[in-house]
Structures are given as C-alpha cells and as structure tokens.
Short mmCIF file of C-alpha atoms and ligand atoms in Angstrom, two decimals:
data_model
loop_
_atom_site.label_atom_id
_atom_site.label_comp_id
_atom_site.label_asym_id
_atom_site.label_seq_id
_atom_site.Cartn_x
_atom_site.Cartn_y
_atom_site.Cartn_z
CA MET A 1 96.34 -50.49 -66.14
CA LYS A 2 95.58 -46.83 -66.84
CA THR A 3 92.13 -45.87 -68.07
CA ASP A 4 91.75 -44.87 -71.74
CA ILE A 5 90.32 -41.41 -71.05
CA LEU A 6 89.27 -40.53 -74.63
CA SER A 7 86.84 -43.47 -74.67
CA LEU A 8 84.91 -42.20 -71.62
CA THR A 9 81.49 -40.53 -71.92
CA PRO A 10 81.06 -37.25 -69.97
CA GLU A 11 79.18 -39.19 -67.26
CA GLU A 12 81.87 -41.86 -66.98
CA LEU A 13 84.54 -39.17 -66.88
CA GLN A 14 82.72 -37.41 -64.01
CA ASP A 15 82.57 -40.63 -62.02
CA GLU A 16 86.25 -41.35 -62.62
CA ILE A 17 87.33 -37.79 -61.77
CA THR A 18 85.54 -37.88 -58.43
CA VAL A 19 87.37 -41.13 -57.65
CA THR A 20 90.71 -39.36 -58.22
CA GLY A 21 89.57 -36.68 -55.76
CA GLY A 22 88.78 -34.03 -58.40
CA GLN A 23 85.62 -31.94 -58.44
CA LYS A 24 82.89 -32.76 -60.96
CA PHE A 25 83.19 -29.53 -62.97
CA ARG A 26 86.78 -30.51 -63.71
CA ALA A 27 85.44 -33.37 -65.85
CA GLU A 28 83.75 -30.84 -68.17
CA GLN A 29 87.00 -28.93 -68.54
CA ILE A 30 88.92 -32.10 -69.32
CA PHE A 31 86.27 -33.30 -71.80
CA ASN A 32 86.62 -29.96 -73.57
CA TRP A 33 90.41 -30.24 -73.75
CA LEU A 34 90.15 -33.75 -75.20
CA HIS A 35 87.26 -33.41 -77.65
CA VAL A 36 87.18 -29.73 -78.62
CA LYS A 37 90.81 -28.67 -78.35
CA LYS A 38 91.99 -32.21 -79.24
CA THR A 39 94.77 -32.11 -76.70
CA THR A 40 96.85 -35.26 -76.41
CA ASN A 41 98.89 -34.27 -73.39
CA PHE A 42 97.70 -33.55 -69.84
CA SER A 43 100.50 -31.01 -69.43
CA GLU A 44 98.71 -28.70 -71.93
CA MET A 45 95.55 -28.51 -69.79
CA SER A 46 96.46 -25.08 -68.50
CA ASN A 47 93.34 -24.41 -66.41
CA LEU A 48 94.16 -27.37 -64.14
CA SER A 49 96.73 -27.24 -61.35
CA GLU A 50 100.10 -28.89 -61.85
CA GLN A 51 99.33 -31.29 -58.99
CA PHE A 52 95.98 -32.34 -60.49
CA ARG A 53 97.56 -32.84 -63.92
CA GLN A 54 100.10 -35.18 -62.36
CA LYS A 55 97.29 -37.13 -60.74
CA LEU A 56 95.53 -37.40 -64.10
CA THR A 57 98.72 -38.70 -65.71
CA ALA A 58 98.94 -41.39 -63.04
CA TYR A 59 95.34 -42.60 -63.52
CA PHE A 60 94.67 -42.06 -67.22
CA CYS A 61 96.32 -42.41 -70.59
CA ILE A 62 95.80 -40.63 -73.90
CA LYS A 63 97.17 -42.73 -76.72
CA PRO A 64 97.56 -40.57 -79.80
CA LEU A 65 97.75 -42.28 -83.18
CA ILE A 66 101.07 -42.08 -84.99
CA ILE A 67 101.21 -41.18 -88.68
CA ARG A 68 103.22 -44.00 -90.21
CA LYS A 69 102.56 -43.06 -93.81
CA LYS A 70 100.71 -40.30 -95.55
CA LEU A 71 99.97 -40.37 -99.26
CA VAL A 72 98.45 -37.45 -101.12
CA SER A 73 96.79 -38.11 -104.46
CA GLU A 74 98.06 -35.98 -107.32
CA TYR A 75 94.71 -36.27 -109.05
CA ASP A 76 92.27 -35.02 -106.44
CA TYR A 77 94.13 -34.27 -103.14
CA THR A 78 92.63 -37.31 -101.43
CA VAL A 79 94.89 -38.07 -98.47
CA LYS A 80 95.41 -41.56 -97.15
CA TYR A 81 96.88 -42.04 -93.68
CA LEU A 82 98.34 -45.21 -92.32
CA TYR A 83 98.03 -44.79 -88.56
CA GLY A 84 99.98 -46.79 -86.02
CA LEU A 85 98.18 -47.81 -82.82
CA ASN A 86 100.03 -48.13 -79.54
CA ASP A 87 100.28 -51.93 -79.77
CA GLY A 88 101.91 -51.79 -83.20
CA GLU A 89 98.80 -52.46 -85.27
CA ASN A 90 98.19 -50.31 -88.33
CA ILE A 91 94.91 -48.95 -89.68
CA GLU A 92 93.93 -46.74 -92.58
CA THR A 93 91.99 -43.49 -92.74
CA VAL A 94 91.13 -41.59 -95.93
CA LEU A 95 90.40 -37.87 -96.16
CA MET A 96 88.32 -36.95 -99.22
CA LYS A 97 87.73 -33.38 -100.26
CA TYR A 98 84.46 -32.57 -101.97
CA ARG A 99 82.98 -29.24 -102.96
CA HIS A 100 80.45 -29.49 -100.11
CA GLY A 101 83.20 -30.20 -97.54
CA ALA A 102 85.64 -32.84 -96.38
CA SER A 103 84.61 -36.37 -95.61
CA LEU A 104 86.62 -38.89 -93.58
CA CYS A 105 86.56 -42.63 -94.11
CA ILE A 106 87.52 -44.33 -90.85
CA SER A 107 88.40 -47.90 -89.81
CA THR A 108 86.56 -49.73 -87.04
CA GLN A 109 88.74 -52.85 -86.68
CA ALA A 110 92.38 -53.83 -87.30
CA GLY A 111 91.73 -56.42 -89.99
CA CYS A 112 88.35 -58.00 -90.70
CA LYS A 113 86.65 -61.38 -90.23
CA MET A 114 84.19 -61.10 -93.08
CA ASN A 115 86.42 -62.29 -95.91
CA CYS A 116 84.61 -60.73 -98.87
CA ALA A 117 86.17 -62.10 -102.07
CA PHE A 118 87.06 -58.73 -103.62
CA CYS A 119 88.23 -56.88 -100.52
CA ALA A 120 91.85 -56.37 -99.37
CA SER A 121 90.93 -55.77 -95.71
CA GLY A 122 90.26 -59.37 -94.75
CA ALA A 123 93.20 -60.80 -96.67
CA TYR A 124 95.55 -60.38 -93.70
CA GLY A 125 93.12 -61.72 -91.12
CA PHE A 126 91.49 -60.14 -88.11
CA LYS A 127 93.60 -58.65 -85.35
CA ARG A 128 91.31 -56.77 -82.96
CA ASN A 129 88.45 -54.34 -82.44
CA LEU A 130 89.21 -50.64 -82.26
CA LYS A 131 88.29 -48.70 -79.10
CA PRO A 132 86.10 -45.59 -79.35
CA SER A 133 89.24 -43.51 -78.67
CA GLU A 134 90.97 -45.09 -81.68
CA MET A 135 88.04 -44.20 -83.96
CA LEU A 136 87.91 -40.63 -82.59
CA GLY A 137 91.69 -40.47 -82.80
CA GLN A 138 91.51 -40.98 -86.58
CA LEU A 139 89.29 -37.89 -86.82
CA TYR A 140 91.17 -35.70 -84.36
CA GLU A 141 94.65 -36.57 -85.68
CA THR A 142 93.57 -36.04 -89.29
CA GLU A 143 91.99 -32.67 -88.46
CA ARG A 144 95.10 -31.65 -86.54
CA ASP A 145 97.47 -32.74 -89.29
CA SER A 146 95.52 -31.34 -92.26
CA GLY A 147 94.04 -28.26 -90.62
CA ILE A 148 90.73 -29.25 -92.23
CA ASP A 149 87.40 -29.30 -90.44
CA VAL A 150 85.81 -32.64 -91.38
CA LYS A 151 82.10 -32.27 -92.25
CA SER A 152 81.05 -35.89 -92.59
CA ILE A 153 82.22 -39.36 -91.67
CA VAL A 154 81.79 -42.71 -93.39
CA LEU A 155 82.45 -45.90 -91.44
CA MET A 156 83.77 -47.63 -94.53
CA GLY A 157 87.43 -48.21 -93.77
CA ILE A 158 88.94 -51.45 -92.55
CA GLY A 159 86.64 -53.71 -90.55
CA GLU A 160 82.98 -54.43 -90.06
CA PRO A 161 81.51 -51.75 -87.77
CA LEU A 162 78.58 -53.89 -86.63
CA ASP A 163 80.97 -56.69 -85.63
CA ASN A 164 82.42 -54.13 -83.16
CA PHE A 165 78.97 -52.93 -82.12
CA GLY A 166 79.47 -51.59 -78.59
CA ASN A 167 82.61 -49.61 -79.37
CA THR A 168 81.14 -48.23 -82.59
CA VAL A 169 77.95 -47.03 -80.89
CA LYS A 170 79.98 -45.44 -78.08
CA PHE A 171 82.15 -43.71 -80.68
CA LEU A 172 79.01 -42.31 -82.34
CA ARG A 173 77.68 -41.05 -79.01
CA LEU A 174 81.00 -39.34 -78.22
CA LEU A 175 81.28 -37.87 -81.74
CA SER A 176 77.84 -36.30 -81.48
CA ASP A 177 78.08 -35.16 -77.86
CA LYS A 178 77.09 -31.51 -77.61
CA SER A 179 79.94 -30.71 -75.22
CA GLY A 180 82.48 -32.50 -77.43
CA ARG A 181 83.04 -32.72 -81.21
CA ASN A 182 79.27 -32.17 -81.66
CA MET A 183 78.96 -33.71 -85.13
CA SER A 184 75.38 -34.42 -86.13
CA LEU A 185 74.87 -38.11 -86.90
CA ARG A 186 72.98 -36.94 -90.01
CA HIS A 187 76.47 -36.49 -91.40
CA VAL A 188 77.54 -40.05 -90.65
CA SER A 189 77.14 -43.17 -92.80
CA LEU A 190 77.73 -46.62 -91.43
CA SER A 191 78.50 -49.32 -93.98
CA THR A 192 77.82 -52.97 -93.19
CA CYS A 193 78.27 -56.22 -95.08
CA GLY A 194 74.83 -57.19 -93.74
CA LEU A 195 74.89 -58.50 -90.14
CA SER A 196 71.08 -58.57 -89.93
CA ASP A 197 70.79 -59.15 -86.20
CA ARG A 198 72.96 -56.12 -85.51
CA ILE A 199 71.02 -53.99 -88.04
CA ASP A 200 67.94 -54.80 -85.96
CA GLU A 201 69.73 -53.70 -82.77
CA LEU A 202 70.94 -50.51 -84.44
CA ALA A 203 67.40 -49.68 -85.63
CA LYS A 204 66.21 -49.69 -82.01
CA LEU A 205 68.77 -47.02 -81.08
CA LYS A 206 67.35 -44.55 -83.66
CA LEU A 207 70.65 -42.74 -84.02
CA GLY A 208 69.67 -40.88 -87.19
CA LEU A 209 72.65 -41.99 -89.22
CA THR A 210 72.57 -43.32 -92.78
CA LEU A 211 72.87 -47.05 -93.11
CA SER A 212 74.77 -48.30 -96.19
CA VAL A 213 74.40 -51.97 -96.94
CA SER A 214 77.02 -53.66 -99.12
CA LEU A 215 74.79 -55.77 -101.31
CA HIS A 216 76.83 -56.40 -104.51
CA ALA A 217 74.38 -59.01 -105.82
CA ALA A 218 70.59 -59.42 -105.70
CA ASP A 219 70.58 -63.23 -105.76
CA ASP A 220 71.87 -65.57 -103.05
CA LYS A 221 74.08 -67.67 -105.32
CA THR A 222 76.17 -64.74 -106.58
CA ARG A 223 76.17 -62.93 -103.24
CA SER A 224 77.39 -66.03 -101.35
CA ARG A 225 80.23 -66.36 -103.86
CA LEU A 226 81.33 -62.84 -103.07
CA MET A 227 80.41 -62.51 -99.40
CA PRO A 228 80.52 -65.46 -96.97
CA VAL A 229 78.23 -63.51 -94.60
CA ASN A 230 75.40 -64.29 -97.00
CA ASP A 231 75.49 -67.92 -95.84
CA VAL A 232 74.55 -66.72 -92.35
CA PHE A 233 72.13 -63.90 -93.24
CA ASN A 234 70.75 -64.48 -96.73
CA ILE A 235 69.14 -61.82 -98.90
CA ASP A 236 65.58 -62.46 -97.58
CA ARG A 237 66.73 -62.08 -94.00
CA LEU A 238 68.81 -59.00 -94.85
CA MET A 239 65.90 -57.32 -96.65
CA ALA A 240 63.64 -57.95 -93.65
CA SER A 241 66.18 -56.08 -91.47
CA CYS A 242 66.43 -53.27 -94.04
CA ARG A 243 62.63 -52.88 -94.14
CA ASN A 244 62.57 -52.85 -90.34
CA TYR A 245 65.39 -50.26 -90.20
CA PHE A 246 63.49 -47.96 -92.58
CA LYS A 247 60.26 -48.45 -90.63
CA GLU A 248 61.86 -47.80 -87.23
CA THR A 249 64.07 -44.86 -88.19
CA GLY A 250 62.44 -43.29 -91.27
CA ARG A 251 65.90 -43.22 -92.84
CA ARG A 252 66.26 -44.57 -96.38
CA ILE A 253 68.92 -47.22 -96.83
CA SER A 254 71.73 -46.84 -99.32
CA PHE A 255 72.95 -50.00 -101.05
CA GLU A 256 76.55 -50.38 -102.22
CA TYR A 257 76.94 -52.38 -105.42
CA ALA A 258 80.43 -53.00 -106.83
CA LEU A 259 80.14 -53.84 -110.51
CA ILE A 260 82.25 -56.87 -111.44
CA LYS A 261 82.74 -57.87 -115.05
CA GLY A 262 80.63 -60.88 -116.05
CA LEU A 263 79.42 -61.52 -112.51
CA ASN A 264 76.78 -59.01 -111.43
CA ASP A 265 76.68 -56.44 -114.24
CA SER A 266 74.09 -57.82 -116.67
CA PHE A 267 70.61 -56.39 -117.44
CA GLU A 268 69.11 -59.41 -115.65
CA ALA A 269 71.18 -58.56 -112.55
CA ALA A 270 69.98 -54.95 -112.75
CA ASP A 271 66.36 -56.04 -113.05
CA ARG A 272 66.72 -58.38 -110.05
CA LEU A 273 68.16 -55.50 -108.07
CA VAL A 274 65.27 -53.22 -109.05
CA LYS A 275 62.71 -55.82 -107.96
CA LEU A 276 64.47 -56.38 -104.65
CA ILE A 277 64.93 -52.81 -103.48
CA LYS A 278 62.16 -50.83 -105.15
CA PRO A 279 59.71 -51.36 -102.27
CA LEU A 280 62.31 -49.81 -99.94
CA GLY A 281 62.67 -46.56 -101.90
CA ALA A 282 66.38 -47.09 -101.41
CA HIS A 283 69.34 -45.48 -103.08
CA VAL A 284 72.03 -47.45 -104.96
CA ASN A 285 75.65 -46.41 -105.00
CA LEU A 286 77.40 -48.10 -107.92
CA ILE A 287 81.11 -48.69 -107.47
CA THR A 288 83.52 -50.09 -109.99
CA VAL A 289 85.44 -52.83 -108.22
CA ASN A 290 88.98 -51.78 -107.32
CA PRO A 291 91.84 -54.07 -108.23
CA THR A 292 93.63 -55.56 -105.20
CA LEU A 293 96.40 -58.14 -104.95
CA LYS A 294 94.14 -61.10 -104.25
CA ASN A 295 91.42 -59.78 -106.51
CA THR A 296 90.67 -61.87 -109.54
CA HIS A 297 87.57 -59.78 -110.21
CA HIS A 298 87.71 -57.21 -112.96
CA ALA A 299 85.97 -53.87 -113.12
CA SER A 300 82.85 -53.89 -115.28
CA GLY A 301 82.68 -51.64 -118.29
CA ASN A 302 78.89 -51.57 -117.95
CA ALA A 303 78.51 -48.98 -115.18
CA LYS A 304 76.76 -46.41 -117.36
CA VAL A 305 74.22 -48.82 -118.92
CA PHE A 306 73.64 -50.56 -115.57
CA TYR A 307 73.00 -47.14 -114.02
CA GLU A 308 70.56 -46.20 -116.78
CA ARG A 309 68.71 -49.50 -116.42
CA LEU A 310 68.21 -48.75 -112.70
CA THR A 311 67.23 -45.11 -113.06
CA SER A 312 64.81 -45.79 -115.94
CA SER A 313 63.08 -48.24 -113.59
CA GLY A 314 62.65 -45.51 -111.01
CA ILE A 315 65.63 -46.37 -108.76
CA ASN A 316 67.65 -43.50 -107.36
CA ALA A 317 71.27 -44.33 -108.20
CA THR A 318 74.72 -42.74 -108.39
CA ILE A 319 78.04 -43.92 -109.80
CA ARG A 320 80.64 -43.32 -107.15
CA ARG A 321 83.50 -41.15 -108.28
CA THR A 322 86.86 -42.91 -107.89
CA LEU A 323 89.10 -40.88 -105.62
CA GLY A 324 92.76 -41.43 -104.87
CA ALA A 325 93.26 -44.16 -107.48
CA ASP A 326 97.00 -43.41 -107.57
CA ILE A 327 97.46 -43.91 -103.82
CA ASN A 328 95.69 -47.25 -103.35
CA ALA A 329 92.81 -45.61 -101.51
CA ALA A 330 90.64 -48.74 -101.71
CA CYS A 331 90.21 -50.35 -98.32
CA GLY A 332 92.99 -52.36 -96.76
CA GLN A 333 95.57 -51.94 -99.48
CA LEU A 334 98.10 -49.82 -97.65
CA ARG A 335 97.87 -51.83 -94.43
CA GLY A 336 98.41 -54.92 -96.55
CA GLN A 337 101.69 -53.59 -97.90
CA GLU A 338 103.00 -53.08 -94.37
CA ASN A 339 102.41 -56.67 -93.23
N1 SAH B 401 82.60 -53.94 -93.61
C1 SAH B 401 81.81 -52.85 -94.12
C2 SAH B 401 82.60 -51.57 -94.31
C3 SAH B 401 83.96 -51.66 -94.92
S1 SAH B 401 84.07 -51.94 -96.65
C4 SAH B 401 81.08 -53.26 -95.38
O1 SAH B 401 81.27 -54.37 -95.85
O2 SAH B 401 80.27 -52.48 -95.85
C5 SAH B 401 83.44 -50.50 -97.43
C6 SAH B 401 82.87 -50.73 -98.81
O3 SAH B 401 83.91 -50.97 -99.78
C7 SAH B 401 81.93 -51.93 -98.91
O4 SAH B 401 80.82 -51.64 -99.69
C8 SAH B 401 82.81 -52.97 -99.57
O5 SAH B 401 82.04 -54.00 -100.12
C9 SAH B 401 83.57 -52.11 -100.56
N2 SAH B 401 84.79 -52.70 -101.10
C10 SAH B 401 85.72 -53.43 -100.47
N3 SAH B 401 86.70 -53.81 -101.31
C11 SAH B 401 86.41 -53.27 -102.51
C12 SAH B 401 87.05 -53.30 -103.78
N4 SAH B 401 88.19 -53.97 -104.00
N5 SAH B 401 86.44 -52.63 -104.80
C13 SAH B 401 85.28 -51.94 -104.58
N6 SAH B 401 84.64 -51.90 -103.41
C14 SAH B 401 85.19 -52.56 -102.37
#
C-alpha cells in the first residue's frame, strides 16, 4: 500500500525520501509543495526531476478530498462543504466568516461513538477515524476552493477529537509546523464531550490551544440524560481534569452549554453552573440547541435571562451567534441526509 504522504511529519518525510533514494533536502521541497502550495499532484512539483516525480508517485499517494456538496447561506455567507473521502465516506466542514477573519469548523471522525441525545452526528453510527491528512485536507481544499485564508480552526465538526487522539495531535503538529501551514495553535479550539483521561494526556502536551468542554448541564442526572459519556466520566471527574488542564497549561477552559427548553435553562441550573465553574475562571459559550431529525429537544427561550444570571454572578459568558441556519450548518445534518 502506498504511504499517505500528507500525514507525514517533516522528519518522517525525510526518512521516507532517503529510502526512495532521494536526497534529504528534497523532503523540504516536497513538504513545501504539500503544505504551503497545497499541491495535490506530484506532476506539479516543478523543481523535482520527472524521474523522481515518477518514483514519488510509485511510493506515495495524495488523496484530495472531493467536494460532494457545497451550500452557501443566504443570511451570512457561511459555507458548508460535504467532502467525500477516498473510501466513499462523507464528512462535513463549515467555513464561517467573521469580521476578525475566517474560521473553519472541521471533522475529526466519520460518524461518532458518543451518542449525545441532541446531536445529529452520532445518529448514523461510527464509521472510522480520520487521518491527519484528511483533517488537513479539509483546510487546504476549503482554502483552495474559496480563495480565503483561514485564520482560526475549531475542532467541532463531526466526531470526538479526543477519541481519535493520536491522529488529532499529529494534525495539530503538522498544522503548526513552521515550514508548513504555520498556524499558531493559539488560533485553534478543540471541543470535547469530556473524555477526562484524554484531557489529562492533552494537558501534558502543553500545545497552547483552547480547550472547549461540552458541558450542557451542571448536575450528573441531567448530563447523563443528554450525554452517555457522563456515566463513564462524571462531572466531578471532568472538573478535576479541567482544573488540571488549567493548572498545567495556564489556558482558561471554555464550556459549551446548549440551552434546552425545560431541561437545563432554569435559574437553579444557572446557579449550579456558576458554583461549578467559578473557581476555574472559565468562559461559558451559550448555544441554543439546533433542531435535528432525531431531536426531541426544543430551543430554550431563556438564553438572555440565563446569560444575565451568569454574568451578574461574575461568569464570563457569550451567546453564540447562529450561523448558516438555512443550510443545516449544525453538526452531522448534511452527512445524515446523504446516508
Ligand atoms: N465531540 C465534540 C465536538 C463535536 S460537537 C464535543 O462533543 O464537543 C461540537 C459542539 O456542538 C458540542 O458542544 C456539541 O455538544 C454541540 N452540538 C451538537 N449537536 C448540537 C445541536 N443539535 N444543537 C446545539 N449544539 C449541538
């Protein structure tokens, strides 16, 4: 089987190139073609000899993502891509344009195992982990197609990034490599449903990214109803990992909280949330739950009062702007329609 060249670090690429008989400095040139010029074809690597390019084609593969669908929101120019992978799987990527620059929401798995009650991603089961090249491919293909230079990335698309730990960390290292795309990890947010053991592992790596934790409820009973992962890592255990992450990295955590009518949107729920996260100095991102096919949960009308309850108690909070509502930009919805 040919080696997936876009997933290789510069060091790995050097080792592989010497095996094919190439000189080491060639690896730097190839890395530049792949990660700076975003070339998807060896034949375009014009500073390499024809013979060497043929050798590369025999040893390596570059598997570009295929745009299967592209939806542009009429409201706010949010663009949602349905990308086809080379084994026929589909994933979603969303390009959001803000005044301070474009942000890209990328997927880390085809499907998801976590089965959160309100989320469309898990409804069609888990297929497989994405390779680093397939995460980078979402960025490179979107930049190529849109002509936009993406300023920040959120790992908030389909999948649980910490359930695909090794590939996600390798993707982050490639993304931030000085000789490649060179994106500072200060501009990256990783969102997790709360795999505490992996949060502990991530803290040790001190990557400098922002960790977003999907909390959605500040008591175990409600959270377990919404998120089965809470039966494995309950709120106490999760908070211990969040405290440790903050201590190890100095980076404040951001909590995602989707407001659901009658379930987690009362004053009592807000007060429980304040008590839980105040010691962490964390930020809360309030989301109104998006309707999905399997979703029996309804958006809360209390976002403003819930927000005010938090901020008047000294919690730093924002209400997330809904983007791309007309193009089903909430996770997993487009992929779902294709299955
Ligand atoms: N698995 C990761 C990242 C993917 S989900 C995680 O759980 O964080 C990205 C965010 O969207 C999470 O906060 C998730 O809880 C939220 N989300 C999923 N479905 C939603 C829906 N229907 N409405 C609002 N938020 C949703």
